[in-house]
Short mmCIF file of C-alpha atoms in Angstrom, two decimals:
data_model
loop_
_atom_site.label_atom_id
_atom_site.label_comp_id
_atom_site.label_asym_id
_atom_site.label_seq_id
_atom_site.Cartn_x
_atom_site.Cartn_y
_atom_site.Cartn_z
CA MET A 1 1.86 -77.70 61.03
CA LEU A 2 3.73 -74.79 62.32
CA ASP A 3 3.37 -73.28 58.92
CA THR A 4 -0.29 -73.48 58.95
CA HIS A 5 -0.63 -71.75 62.30
CA ALA A 6 1.87 -68.94 61.48
CA ARG A 7 0.40 -68.12 57.97
CA GLY A 8 -2.28 -65.95 59.30
CA TYR A 9 0.23 -63.79 60.86
CA VAL A 10 2.81 -63.75 58.07
CA THR A 11 0.76 -63.66 55.18
CA PRO A 12 -0.44 -59.89 55.47
CA LEU A 13 3.34 -59.01 56.03
CA ILE A 14 4.41 -60.98 52.87
CA ARG A 15 1.52 -59.36 50.86
CA PHE A 16 2.78 -55.93 52.06
CA PHE A 17 6.27 -56.40 50.86
CA ALA A 18 5.22 -58.12 47.64
CA LYS A 19 3.15 -55.05 46.76
CA GLY A 20 6.04 -52.90 47.40
CA LEU A 21 8.32 -54.64 45.25
CA LEU A 22 5.67 -54.64 42.32
CA ASP A 23 5.36 -50.79 42.94
CA LEU A 24 9.13 -50.58 42.48
CA GLY A 25 8.75 -52.45 39.14
CA PHE A 26 10.09 -55.78 39.98
CA ILE A 27 8.36 -58.84 38.27
CA PRO A 28 8.21 -62.14 40.15
CA LEU A 29 10.75 -63.84 37.99
CA HIS A 30 13.23 -61.14 38.79
CA VAL A 31 12.74 -62.01 42.58
CA THR A 32 12.74 -65.76 41.88
CA PHE A 33 16.28 -65.48 40.26
CA PHE A 34 17.56 -63.19 43.02
CA ALA A 35 16.34 -65.52 45.76
CA GLY A 36 18.20 -68.42 44.01
CA ALA A 37 21.33 -66.43 43.77
CA MET A 38 21.31 -65.44 47.40
CA GLY A 39 20.72 -69.26 48.47
CA VAL A 40 23.72 -70.36 46.30
CA MET A 41 25.77 -67.52 47.70
CA GLY A 42 24.77 -68.60 51.20
CA ALA A 43 25.86 -72.19 50.38
CA LEU A 44 29.07 -70.78 49.34
CA LEU A 45 29.57 -68.73 52.38
CA PHE A 46 29.00 -71.89 54.49
CA VAL A 47 32.04 -73.65 52.54
CA PHE A 48 34.17 -70.80 53.22
CA GLN A 49 33.30 -70.71 56.91
CA TRP A 50 31.20 -67.71 57.19
CA PRO A 51 28.23 -69.36 58.90
CA TYR A 52 26.39 -66.36 60.25
CA PHE A 53 26.43 -64.39 56.90
CA ALA A 54 25.53 -67.69 55.20
CA VAL A 55 22.36 -68.07 57.42
CA GLY A 56 21.43 -64.46 56.77
CA LEU A 57 21.56 -65.19 53.01
CA LEU A 58 19.69 -68.38 53.17
CA TRP A 59 17.12 -66.60 55.45
CA LEU A 60 16.79 -63.70 52.70
CA SER A 61 16.46 -66.44 50.05
CA GLY A 62 13.64 -68.12 51.79
CA THR A 63 11.84 -64.65 52.36
CA LEU A 64 12.15 -63.85 48.72
CA ASP A 65 10.99 -67.17 47.78
CA ALA A 66 7.69 -66.48 49.55
CA LEU A 67 7.49 -62.88 48.04
CA ASP A 68 7.83 -64.23 44.35
CA GLY A 69 4.66 -66.51 44.75
CA GLU A 70 2.67 -63.70 46.31
CA MET A 71 3.87 -61.17 43.69
CA ALA A 72 2.76 -63.59 40.99
CA ARG A 73 -0.72 -63.93 42.51
CA ILE A 74 -1.27 -60.29 43.15
CA SER A 75 -0.12 -59.27 39.61
CA LYS A 76 -1.84 -62.14 38.06
CA ALA A 77 1.65 -62.97 36.39
CA GLN A 78 1.65 -66.63 37.14
CA SER A 79 3.22 -68.69 34.39
CA ASP A 80 4.49 -72.10 33.70
CA ARG A 81 8.04 -70.64 33.13
CA GLY A 82 7.98 -68.84 36.44
CA ALA A 83 6.73 -71.95 38.38
CA MET A 84 9.34 -74.18 36.78
CA ALA A 85 12.14 -71.62 37.63
CA ASP A 86 10.80 -71.41 41.13
CA ILE A 87 10.86 -74.96 41.73
CA PHE A 88 14.05 -75.63 40.02
CA LEU A 89 15.73 -72.92 42.18
CA ASP A 90 14.10 -74.28 45.25
CA ARG A 91 15.87 -77.60 44.74
CA VAL A 92 19.08 -76.00 43.85
CA VAL A 93 19.13 -73.96 46.96
#
């Protein structure tokens, strides 16, 4: 429910950064894998008792996860492979 109310404020910001990443030459799949790597590294930092850094990486992972989908929609680069990678890495993280 909170997501529904906040979406109107957050979507323009996500779209802005998604366009910026596309302009830099990134593709959505790059961002998907980077988000997954940040999430796994965040989990490892929790294990090694670095909770503040872990939370930061998990926050970055979640932000990048939102960006990759927006990038795919903007660039019309949606694919089954990308969707499966996104879902799989979401579950891993």
